mmCIF file of C-alpha atoms in Angstrom:
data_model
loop_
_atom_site.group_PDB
_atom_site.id
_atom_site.type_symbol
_atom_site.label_atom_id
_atom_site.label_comp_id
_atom_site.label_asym_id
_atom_site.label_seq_id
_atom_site.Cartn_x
_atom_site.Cartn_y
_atom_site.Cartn_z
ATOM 1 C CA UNK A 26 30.416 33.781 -8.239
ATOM 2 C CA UNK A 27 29.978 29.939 -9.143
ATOM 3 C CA UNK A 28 30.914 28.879 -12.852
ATOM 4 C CA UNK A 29 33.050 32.670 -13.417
ATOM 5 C CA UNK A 30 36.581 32.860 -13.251
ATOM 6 C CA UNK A 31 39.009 35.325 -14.798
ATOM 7 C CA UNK A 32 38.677 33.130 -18.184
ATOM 8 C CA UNK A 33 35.094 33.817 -18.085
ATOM 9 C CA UNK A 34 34.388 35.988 -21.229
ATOM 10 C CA UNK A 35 31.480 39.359 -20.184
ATOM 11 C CA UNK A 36 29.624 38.361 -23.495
ATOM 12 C CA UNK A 37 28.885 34.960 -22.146
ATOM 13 C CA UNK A 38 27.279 36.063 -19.191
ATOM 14 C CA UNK A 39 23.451 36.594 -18.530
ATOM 15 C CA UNK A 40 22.515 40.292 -18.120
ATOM 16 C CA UNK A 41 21.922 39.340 -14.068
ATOM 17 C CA UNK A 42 25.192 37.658 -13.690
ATOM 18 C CA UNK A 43 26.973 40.320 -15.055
ATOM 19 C CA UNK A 44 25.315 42.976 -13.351
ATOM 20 C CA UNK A 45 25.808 40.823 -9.551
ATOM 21 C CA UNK A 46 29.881 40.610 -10.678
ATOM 22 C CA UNK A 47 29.697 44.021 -10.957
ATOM 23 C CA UNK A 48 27.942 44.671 -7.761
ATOM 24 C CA UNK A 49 30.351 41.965 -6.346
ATOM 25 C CA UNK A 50 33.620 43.937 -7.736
ATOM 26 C CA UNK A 51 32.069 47.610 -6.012
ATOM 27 C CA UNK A 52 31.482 45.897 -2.200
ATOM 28 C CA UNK A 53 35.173 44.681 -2.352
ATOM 29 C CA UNK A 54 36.791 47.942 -2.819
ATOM 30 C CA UNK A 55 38.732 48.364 0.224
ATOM 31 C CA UNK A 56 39.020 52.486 -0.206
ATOM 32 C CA UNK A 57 37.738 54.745 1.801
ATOM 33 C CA UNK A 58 37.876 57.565 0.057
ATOM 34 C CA UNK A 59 34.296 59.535 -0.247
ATOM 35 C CA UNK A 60 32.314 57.830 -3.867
ATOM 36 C CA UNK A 61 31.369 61.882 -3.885
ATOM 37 C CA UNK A 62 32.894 64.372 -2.052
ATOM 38 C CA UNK A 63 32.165 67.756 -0.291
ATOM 39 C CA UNK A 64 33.125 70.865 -2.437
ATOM 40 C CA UNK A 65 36.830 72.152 -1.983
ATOM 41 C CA UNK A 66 38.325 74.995 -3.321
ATOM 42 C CA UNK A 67 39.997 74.952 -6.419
ATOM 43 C CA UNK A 68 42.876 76.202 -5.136
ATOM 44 C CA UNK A 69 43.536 72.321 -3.642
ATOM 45 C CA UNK A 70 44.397 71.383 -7.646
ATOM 46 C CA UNK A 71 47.155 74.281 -7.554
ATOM 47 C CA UNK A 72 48.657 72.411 -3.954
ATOM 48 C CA UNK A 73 48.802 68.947 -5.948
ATOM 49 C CA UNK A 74 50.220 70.500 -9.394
ATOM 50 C CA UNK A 75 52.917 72.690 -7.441
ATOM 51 C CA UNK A 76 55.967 71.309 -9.777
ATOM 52 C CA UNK A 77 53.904 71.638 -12.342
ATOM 53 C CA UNK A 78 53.825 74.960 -14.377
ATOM 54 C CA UNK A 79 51.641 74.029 -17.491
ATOM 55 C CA UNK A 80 49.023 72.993 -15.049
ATOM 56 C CA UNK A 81 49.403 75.513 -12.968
ATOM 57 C CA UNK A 82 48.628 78.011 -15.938
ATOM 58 C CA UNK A 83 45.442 76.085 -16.945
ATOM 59 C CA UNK A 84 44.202 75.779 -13.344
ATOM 60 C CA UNK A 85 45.224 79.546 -13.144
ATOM 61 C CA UNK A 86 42.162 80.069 -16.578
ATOM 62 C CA UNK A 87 39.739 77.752 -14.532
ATOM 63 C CA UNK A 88 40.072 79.964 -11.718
ATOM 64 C CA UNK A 89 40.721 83.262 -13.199
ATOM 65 C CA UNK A 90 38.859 83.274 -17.040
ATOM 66 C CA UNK A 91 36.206 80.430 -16.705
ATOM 67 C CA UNK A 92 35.193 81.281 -13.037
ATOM 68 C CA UNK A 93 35.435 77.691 -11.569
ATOM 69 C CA UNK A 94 35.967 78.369 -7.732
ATOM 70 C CA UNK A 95 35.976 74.645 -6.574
ATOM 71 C CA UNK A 96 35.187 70.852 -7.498
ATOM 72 C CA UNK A 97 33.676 67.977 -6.322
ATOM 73 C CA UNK A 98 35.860 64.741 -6.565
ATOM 74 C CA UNK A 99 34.757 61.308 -7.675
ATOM 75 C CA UNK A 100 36.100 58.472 -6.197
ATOM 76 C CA UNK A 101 38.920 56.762 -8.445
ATOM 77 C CA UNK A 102 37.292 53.314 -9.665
ATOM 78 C CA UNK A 103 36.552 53.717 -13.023
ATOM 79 C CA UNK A 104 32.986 54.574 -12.332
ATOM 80 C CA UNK A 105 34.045 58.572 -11.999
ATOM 81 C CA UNK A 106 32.424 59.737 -14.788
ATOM 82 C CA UNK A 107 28.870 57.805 -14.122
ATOM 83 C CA UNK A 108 28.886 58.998 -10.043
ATOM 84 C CA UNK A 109 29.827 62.319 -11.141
ATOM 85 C CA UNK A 110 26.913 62.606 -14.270
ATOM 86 C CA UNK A 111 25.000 61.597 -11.472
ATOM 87 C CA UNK A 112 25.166 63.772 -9.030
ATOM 88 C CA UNK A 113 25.626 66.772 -11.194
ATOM 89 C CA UNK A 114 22.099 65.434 -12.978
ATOM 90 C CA UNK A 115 20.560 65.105 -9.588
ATOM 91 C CA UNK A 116 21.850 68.610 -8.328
ATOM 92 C CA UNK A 117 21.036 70.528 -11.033
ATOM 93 C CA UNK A 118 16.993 69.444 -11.246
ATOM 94 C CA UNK A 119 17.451 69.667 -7.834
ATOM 95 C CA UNK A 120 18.560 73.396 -7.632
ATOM 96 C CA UNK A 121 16.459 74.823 -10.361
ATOM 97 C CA UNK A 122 13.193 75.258 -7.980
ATOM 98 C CA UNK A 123 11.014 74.080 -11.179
ATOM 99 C CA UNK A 124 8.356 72.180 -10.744
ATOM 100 C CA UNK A 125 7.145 71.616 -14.288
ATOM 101 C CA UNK A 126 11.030 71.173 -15.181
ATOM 102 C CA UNK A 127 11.072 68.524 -11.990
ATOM 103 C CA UNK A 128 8.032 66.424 -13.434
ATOM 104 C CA UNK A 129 9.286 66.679 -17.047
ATOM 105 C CA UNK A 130 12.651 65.313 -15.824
ATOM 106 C CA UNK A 131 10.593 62.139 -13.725
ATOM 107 C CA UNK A 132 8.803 61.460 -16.721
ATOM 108 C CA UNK A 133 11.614 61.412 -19.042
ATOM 109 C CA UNK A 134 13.688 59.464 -16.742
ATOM 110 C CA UNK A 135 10.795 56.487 -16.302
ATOM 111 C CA UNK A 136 10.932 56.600 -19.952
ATOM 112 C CA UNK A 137 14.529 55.412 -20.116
ATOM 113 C CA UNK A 138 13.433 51.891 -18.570
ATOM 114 C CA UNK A 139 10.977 51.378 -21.859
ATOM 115 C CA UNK A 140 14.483 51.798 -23.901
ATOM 116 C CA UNK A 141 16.158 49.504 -22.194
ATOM 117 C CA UNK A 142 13.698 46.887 -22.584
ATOM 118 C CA UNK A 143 13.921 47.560 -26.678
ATOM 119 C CA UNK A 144 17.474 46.681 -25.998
ATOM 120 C CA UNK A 145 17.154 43.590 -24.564
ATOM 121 C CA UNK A 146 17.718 43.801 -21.144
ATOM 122 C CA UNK A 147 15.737 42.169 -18.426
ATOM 123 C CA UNK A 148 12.791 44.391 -17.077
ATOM 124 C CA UNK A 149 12.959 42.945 -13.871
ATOM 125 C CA UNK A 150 16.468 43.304 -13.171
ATOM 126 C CA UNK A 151 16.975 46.694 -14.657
ATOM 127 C CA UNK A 152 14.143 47.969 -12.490
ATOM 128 C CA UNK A 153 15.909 47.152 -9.206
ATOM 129 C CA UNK A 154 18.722 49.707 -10.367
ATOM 130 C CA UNK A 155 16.519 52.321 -11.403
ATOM 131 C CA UNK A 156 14.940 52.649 -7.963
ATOM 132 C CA UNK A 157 17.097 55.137 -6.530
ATOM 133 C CA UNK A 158 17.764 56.942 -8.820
ATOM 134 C CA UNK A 159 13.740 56.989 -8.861
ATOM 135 C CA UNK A 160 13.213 57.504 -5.190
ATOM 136 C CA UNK A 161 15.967 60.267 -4.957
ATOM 137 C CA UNK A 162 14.071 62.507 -7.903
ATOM 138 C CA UNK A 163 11.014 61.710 -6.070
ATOM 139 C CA UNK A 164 12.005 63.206 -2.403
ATOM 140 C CA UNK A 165 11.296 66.816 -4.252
ATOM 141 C CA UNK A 166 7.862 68.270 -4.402
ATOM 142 C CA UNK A 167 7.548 65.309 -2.457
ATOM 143 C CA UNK A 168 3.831 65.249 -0.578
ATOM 144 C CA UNK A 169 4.614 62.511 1.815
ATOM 145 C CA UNK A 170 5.487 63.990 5.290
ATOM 146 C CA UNK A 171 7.382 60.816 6.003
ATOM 147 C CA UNK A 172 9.922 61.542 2.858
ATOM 148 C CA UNK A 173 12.704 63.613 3.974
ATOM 149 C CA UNK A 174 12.979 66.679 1.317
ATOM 150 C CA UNK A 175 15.854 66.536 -1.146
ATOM 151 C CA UNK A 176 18.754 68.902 -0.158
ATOM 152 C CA UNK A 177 22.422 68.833 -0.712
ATOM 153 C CA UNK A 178 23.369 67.530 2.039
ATOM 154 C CA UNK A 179 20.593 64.757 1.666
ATOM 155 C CA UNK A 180 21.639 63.839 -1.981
ATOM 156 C CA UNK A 181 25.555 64.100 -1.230
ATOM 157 C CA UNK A 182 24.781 61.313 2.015
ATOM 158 C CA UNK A 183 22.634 59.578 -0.811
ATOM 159 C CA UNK A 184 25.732 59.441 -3.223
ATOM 160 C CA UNK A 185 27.797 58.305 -0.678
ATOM 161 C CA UNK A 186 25.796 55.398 0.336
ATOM 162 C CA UNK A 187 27.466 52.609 -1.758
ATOM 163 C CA UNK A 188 24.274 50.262 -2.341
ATOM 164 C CA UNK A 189 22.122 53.761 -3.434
ATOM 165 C CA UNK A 190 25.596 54.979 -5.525
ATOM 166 C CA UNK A 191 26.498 52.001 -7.131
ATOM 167 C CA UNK A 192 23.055 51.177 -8.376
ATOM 168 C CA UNK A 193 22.489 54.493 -9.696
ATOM 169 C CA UNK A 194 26.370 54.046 -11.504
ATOM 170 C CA UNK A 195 24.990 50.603 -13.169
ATOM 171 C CA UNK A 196 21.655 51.598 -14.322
ATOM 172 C CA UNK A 197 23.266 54.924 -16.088
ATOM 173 C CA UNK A 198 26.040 52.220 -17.653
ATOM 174 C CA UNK A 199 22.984 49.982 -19.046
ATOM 175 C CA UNK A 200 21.013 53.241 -20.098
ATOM 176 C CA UNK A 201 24.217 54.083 -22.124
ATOM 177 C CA UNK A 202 24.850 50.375 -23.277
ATOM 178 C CA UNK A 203 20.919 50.429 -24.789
ATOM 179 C CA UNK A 204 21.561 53.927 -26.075
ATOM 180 C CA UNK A 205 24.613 52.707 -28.225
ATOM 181 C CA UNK A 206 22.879 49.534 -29.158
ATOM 182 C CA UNK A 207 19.434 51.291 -30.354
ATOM 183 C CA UNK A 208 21.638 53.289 -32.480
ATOM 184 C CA UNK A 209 24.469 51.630 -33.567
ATOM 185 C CA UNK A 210 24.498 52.714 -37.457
ATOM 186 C CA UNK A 211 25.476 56.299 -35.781
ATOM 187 C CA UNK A 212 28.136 55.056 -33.083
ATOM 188 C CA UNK A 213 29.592 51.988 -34.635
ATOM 189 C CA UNK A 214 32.091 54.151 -36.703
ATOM 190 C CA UNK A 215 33.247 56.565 -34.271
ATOM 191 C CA UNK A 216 34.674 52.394 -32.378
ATOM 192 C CA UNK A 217 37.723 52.600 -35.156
ATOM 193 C CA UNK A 218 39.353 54.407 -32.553
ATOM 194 C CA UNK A 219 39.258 51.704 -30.024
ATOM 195 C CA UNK A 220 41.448 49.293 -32.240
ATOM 196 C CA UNK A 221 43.752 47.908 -30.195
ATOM 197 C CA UNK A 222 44.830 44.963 -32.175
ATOM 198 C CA UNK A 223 45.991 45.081 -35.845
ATOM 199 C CA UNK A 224 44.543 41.685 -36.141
ATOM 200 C CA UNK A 225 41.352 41.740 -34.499
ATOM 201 C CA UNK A 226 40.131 45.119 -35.356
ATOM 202 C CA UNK A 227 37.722 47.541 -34.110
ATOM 203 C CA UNK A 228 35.102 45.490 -31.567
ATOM 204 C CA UNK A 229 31.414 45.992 -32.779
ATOM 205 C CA UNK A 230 28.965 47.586 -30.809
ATOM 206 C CA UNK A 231 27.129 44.676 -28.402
ATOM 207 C CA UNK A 232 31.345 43.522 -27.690
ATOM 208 C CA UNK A 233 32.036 47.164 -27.013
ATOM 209 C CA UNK A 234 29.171 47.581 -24.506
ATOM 210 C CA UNK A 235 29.619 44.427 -22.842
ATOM 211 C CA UNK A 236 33.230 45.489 -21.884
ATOM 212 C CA UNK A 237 34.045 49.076 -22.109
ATOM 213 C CA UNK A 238 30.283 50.447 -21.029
ATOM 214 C CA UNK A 239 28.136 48.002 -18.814
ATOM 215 C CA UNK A 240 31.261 46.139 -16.976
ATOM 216 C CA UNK A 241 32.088 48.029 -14.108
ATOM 217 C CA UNK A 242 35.158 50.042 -13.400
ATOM 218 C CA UNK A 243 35.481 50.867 -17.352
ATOM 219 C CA UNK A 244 35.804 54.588 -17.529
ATOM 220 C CA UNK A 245 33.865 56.496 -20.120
ATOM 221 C CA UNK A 246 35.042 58.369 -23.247
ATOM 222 C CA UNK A 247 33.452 60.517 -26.018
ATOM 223 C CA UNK A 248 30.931 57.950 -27.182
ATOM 224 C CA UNK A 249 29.561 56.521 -23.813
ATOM 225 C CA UNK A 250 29.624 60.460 -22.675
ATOM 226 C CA UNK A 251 27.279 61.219 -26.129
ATOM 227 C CA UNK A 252 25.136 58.614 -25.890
ATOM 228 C CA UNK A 253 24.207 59.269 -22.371
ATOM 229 C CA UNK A 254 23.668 62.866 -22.458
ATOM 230 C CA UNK A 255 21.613 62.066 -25.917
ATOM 231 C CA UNK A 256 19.351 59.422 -23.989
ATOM 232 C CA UNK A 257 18.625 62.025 -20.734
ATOM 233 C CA UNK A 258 18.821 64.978 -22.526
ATOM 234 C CA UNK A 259 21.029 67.246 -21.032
ATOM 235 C CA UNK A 260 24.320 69.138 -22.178
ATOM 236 C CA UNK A 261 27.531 69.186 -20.187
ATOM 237 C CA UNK A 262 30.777 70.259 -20.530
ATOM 238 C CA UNK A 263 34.191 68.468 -20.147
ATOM 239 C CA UNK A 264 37.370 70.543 -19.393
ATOM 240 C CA UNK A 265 41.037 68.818 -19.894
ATOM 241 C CA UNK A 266 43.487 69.197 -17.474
ATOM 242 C CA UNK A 267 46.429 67.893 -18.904
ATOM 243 C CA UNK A 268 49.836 69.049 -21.400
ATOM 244 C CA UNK A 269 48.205 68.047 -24.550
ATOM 245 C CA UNK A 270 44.743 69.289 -26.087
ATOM 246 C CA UNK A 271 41.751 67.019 -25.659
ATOM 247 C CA UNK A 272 41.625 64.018 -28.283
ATOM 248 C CA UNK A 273 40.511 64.478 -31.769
ATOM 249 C CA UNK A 274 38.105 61.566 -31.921
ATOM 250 C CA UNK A 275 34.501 62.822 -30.729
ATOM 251 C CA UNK A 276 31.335 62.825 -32.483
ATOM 252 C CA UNK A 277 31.253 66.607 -31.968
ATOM 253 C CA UNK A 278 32.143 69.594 -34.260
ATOM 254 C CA UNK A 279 31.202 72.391 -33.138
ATOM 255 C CA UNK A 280 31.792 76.163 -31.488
ATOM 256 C CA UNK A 281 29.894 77.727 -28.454
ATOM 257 C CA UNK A 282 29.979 80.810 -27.275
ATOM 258 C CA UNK A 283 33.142 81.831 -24.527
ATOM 259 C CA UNK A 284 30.392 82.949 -21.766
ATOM 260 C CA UNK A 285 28.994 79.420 -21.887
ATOM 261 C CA UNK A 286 32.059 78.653 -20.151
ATOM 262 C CA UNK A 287 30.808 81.108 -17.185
ATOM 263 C CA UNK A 288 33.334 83.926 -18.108
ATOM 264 C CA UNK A 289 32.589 87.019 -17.610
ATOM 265 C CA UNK A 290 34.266 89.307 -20.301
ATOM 266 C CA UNK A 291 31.830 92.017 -20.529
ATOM 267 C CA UNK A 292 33.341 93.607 -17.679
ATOM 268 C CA UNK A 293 36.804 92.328 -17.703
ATOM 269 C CA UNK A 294 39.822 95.121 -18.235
ATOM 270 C CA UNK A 295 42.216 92.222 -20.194
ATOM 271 C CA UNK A 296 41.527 92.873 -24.011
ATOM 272 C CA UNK A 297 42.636 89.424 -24.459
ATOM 273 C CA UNK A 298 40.023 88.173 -22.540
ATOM 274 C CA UNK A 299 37.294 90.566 -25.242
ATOM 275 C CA UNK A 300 38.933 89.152 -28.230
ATOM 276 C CA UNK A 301 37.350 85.731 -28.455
ATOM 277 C CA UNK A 302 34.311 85.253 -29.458
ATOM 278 C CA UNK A 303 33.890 81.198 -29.503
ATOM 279 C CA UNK A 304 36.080 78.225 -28.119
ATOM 280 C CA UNK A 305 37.245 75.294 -30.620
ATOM 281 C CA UNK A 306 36.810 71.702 -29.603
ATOM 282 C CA UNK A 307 38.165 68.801 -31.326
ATOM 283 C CA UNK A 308 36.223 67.318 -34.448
ATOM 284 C CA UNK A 309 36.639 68.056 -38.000
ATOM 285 C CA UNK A 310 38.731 71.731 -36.504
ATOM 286 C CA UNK A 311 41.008 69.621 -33.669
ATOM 287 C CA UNK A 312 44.331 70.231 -35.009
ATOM 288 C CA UNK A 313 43.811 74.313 -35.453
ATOM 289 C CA UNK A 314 45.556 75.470 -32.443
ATOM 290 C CA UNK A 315 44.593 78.185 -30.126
ATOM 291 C CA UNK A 316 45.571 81.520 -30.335
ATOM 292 C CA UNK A 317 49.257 81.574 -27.818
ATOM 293 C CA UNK A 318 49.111 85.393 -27.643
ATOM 294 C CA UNK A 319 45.011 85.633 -26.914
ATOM 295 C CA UNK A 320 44.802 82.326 -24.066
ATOM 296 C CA UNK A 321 47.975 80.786 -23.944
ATOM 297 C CA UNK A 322 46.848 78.370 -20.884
ATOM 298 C CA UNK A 323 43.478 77.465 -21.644
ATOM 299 C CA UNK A 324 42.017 74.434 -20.863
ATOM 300 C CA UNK A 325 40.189 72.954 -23.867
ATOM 301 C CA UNK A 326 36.682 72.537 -23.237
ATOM 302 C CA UNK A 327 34.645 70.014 -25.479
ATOM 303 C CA UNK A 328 30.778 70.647 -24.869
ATOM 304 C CA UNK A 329 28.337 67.454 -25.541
ATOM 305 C CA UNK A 330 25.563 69.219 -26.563
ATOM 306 C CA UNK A 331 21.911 67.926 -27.468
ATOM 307 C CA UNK A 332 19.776 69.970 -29.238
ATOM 308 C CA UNK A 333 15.823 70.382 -28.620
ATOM 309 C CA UNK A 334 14.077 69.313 -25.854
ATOM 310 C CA UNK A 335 17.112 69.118 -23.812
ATOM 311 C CA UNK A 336 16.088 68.882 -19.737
ATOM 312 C CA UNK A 337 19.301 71.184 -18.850
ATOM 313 C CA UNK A 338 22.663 72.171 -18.655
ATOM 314 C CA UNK A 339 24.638 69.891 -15.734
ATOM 315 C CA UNK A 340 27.846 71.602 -15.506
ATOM 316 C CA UNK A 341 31.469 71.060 -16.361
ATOM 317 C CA UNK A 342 33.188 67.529 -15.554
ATOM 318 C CA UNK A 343 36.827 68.541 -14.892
ATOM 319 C CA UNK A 344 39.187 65.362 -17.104
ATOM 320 C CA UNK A 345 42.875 64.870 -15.996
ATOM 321 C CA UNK A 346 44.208 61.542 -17.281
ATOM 322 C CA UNK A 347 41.674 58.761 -16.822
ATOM 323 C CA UNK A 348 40.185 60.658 -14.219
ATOM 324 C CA UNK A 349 36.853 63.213 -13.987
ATOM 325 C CA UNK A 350 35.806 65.375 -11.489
ATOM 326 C CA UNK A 351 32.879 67.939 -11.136
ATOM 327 C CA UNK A 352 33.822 71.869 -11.302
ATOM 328 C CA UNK A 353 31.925 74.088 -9.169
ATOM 329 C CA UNK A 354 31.202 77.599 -10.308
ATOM 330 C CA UNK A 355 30.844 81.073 -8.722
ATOM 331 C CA UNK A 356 27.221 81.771 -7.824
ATOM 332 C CA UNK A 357 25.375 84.019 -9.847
ATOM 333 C CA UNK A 358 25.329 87.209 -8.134
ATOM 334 C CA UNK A 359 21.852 88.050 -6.808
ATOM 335 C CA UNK A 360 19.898 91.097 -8.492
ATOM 336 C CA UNK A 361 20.119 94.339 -6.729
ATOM 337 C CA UNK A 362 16.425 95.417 -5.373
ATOM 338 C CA UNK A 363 14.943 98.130 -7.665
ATOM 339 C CA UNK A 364 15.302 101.309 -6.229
ATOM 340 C CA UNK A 365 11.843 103.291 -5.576
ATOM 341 C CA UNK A 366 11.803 106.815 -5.982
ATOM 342 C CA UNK A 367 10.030 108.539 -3.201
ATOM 343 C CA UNK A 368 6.431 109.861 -4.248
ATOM 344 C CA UNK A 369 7.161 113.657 -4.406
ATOM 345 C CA UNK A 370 4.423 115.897 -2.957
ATOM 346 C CA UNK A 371 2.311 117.899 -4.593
#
């Protein structure tokens, strides 16, 4: 781009220019690896952790305890997380056959534009990145019989399409970035983590959103993660694959209960598996450790939860080191037809 060179400091850019770099930086990724893949069994992370036992034993819970039976991979960019909120958003509405749900979710979405105008950013150019997103919730209930109806194959071709994908990935990144900024008194603390340099400090919020939430290829973290599941109201969960526990910074403090993790206990023969009641996840409680003799190789599970109103539950992103993925769980099984006694004759 004319007049931008690797000097060229993100805060001095105009919202368009940054938003063509980034759309400049996605079309010369020479990868071919899928922006969102098919489902593969889980039992693909056991093939890639062989040498490793402490993963082995937490992929062994996912599997086993949670009920996790595959997962969906996001392409390695930085833009993971956003793709994979994405499609898991998408999928879900998708999937839950509710049409009141469906035009409560279309609604709330068009919505999001009016915030990002109190932000700051440009109508006009925010607008051409909300359009798939837009035309993508629109192909169900659709009444047009020249719209092809939204199924997972559809969507899944849809994420893959890199002009669709990536402008789906930068309008979630502004929606985040005018999330943050409409509500900085509650985020702006939770940045003292972020100090990297004992001289400069922690970055305040517009410096934080102009490089760690609207540039692309900047991979999200407690805060972004908050403030977008806050802004589309939906709760998710995100389970760490990796030696240590998940990070003690989060704006979270809280327990859920174990079957919100989709394990079935009620029916399980391990009394270990009966004994707990609730999973920690970091806040105020991160360093109380979890019970060795109870679930020695669980995965710690932090849920971003919003409260009230929420549209739904997306899932479970799957973290291993600068990296997310989406889980896929076991079906629920279908009902059993109700049994009708024969009429007995008189």
């Amino acid at each position: 781009m004319e007049g931008i060179n690797a000097d060229t400091k993100l805060e001095s850019l105009t919202d368009a220019q940054r938003l063509e770099l980034a759309s400049k930086l996605q079309s010369e990724s020479t990868s071919h690896q899928a922006l969102i893949s098919a489902v593969e069994p889980i039992e693909v992370l056991e093939k890639e952790y062989a040498a490793n036992r402490a993963f082995l034993g937490k992929i062994k819970w996912l599997k086993e305890e949670a009920g996790f039976i595959g997962l969906r991979r996001a392409k390695g960019d930085g833009d993971c997380f956003y793709r994979a909120f994405a499609f898991a958003f998408i999928y879900k509405i998708m999937m839950m056959k509710d049409r009141p749900m469906h035009h409560f979710t279309v609604k709330h979405v068009e919505s999001t534009l009016q915030l990002l105008k109190h932000a700051g950013f440009d109508e006009e150019v925010v607008t051409d990145f909300y359009e798939p997103l837009k035309n993508l919730l629109n192909r169900m209930y659709s009444t047009d019989p020249e719209s092809q109806e939204l199924n997972e194959h559809a969507l899944l071709q849809a994420m893959n399409e890199p002009e669709q994908s990536n402008s789906i990935v930068v309008y979630l990144r502004l929606l985040t970035s005018a999330f943050l900024k409409l509500n900085a008194d509650e985020y702006t603390p939770f940045l003292f983590s972020l100090d990297t340099s004992s001289d400069a400090g922690p970055p305040d919020m517009a410096s934080f959103c102009a490089n760690q939430v609207e540039a692309i290829g900047k991979e999200a973290d407690h805060v972004q993660i908050t403030a977008l599941s806050r802004a589309l109201k939906v709760s998710l969960d995100v389970a760490y694959l990796s030696p240590q526990q998940a990070p003690p910074q989060t704006p979270l403090d809280e327990e859920f209960p174990a079957e919100q993790l989709h394990q079935s206990t009620e029916n399980s023969s391990d009394p270990t598996c009966r004994a707990s009641a609730s999973i920690p996840v970091p806040g105020n409680d991160a360093q109380r450790t979890r019970s060795a003799a109870e679930h020695p190789d669980r995965c710690d599970v932090v849920r971003f939860e919003v409260e009230g109103g929420q549209i739904t539950e997306i899932g479970t992103m799957l973290l291993r080191p600068g990296h997310y993925d989406l889980l896929v769980e076991a079906p629920v099984p279908a009902s059993p037809e109700p049994e009708i006694p024969a009429i007995l004759s008189a």
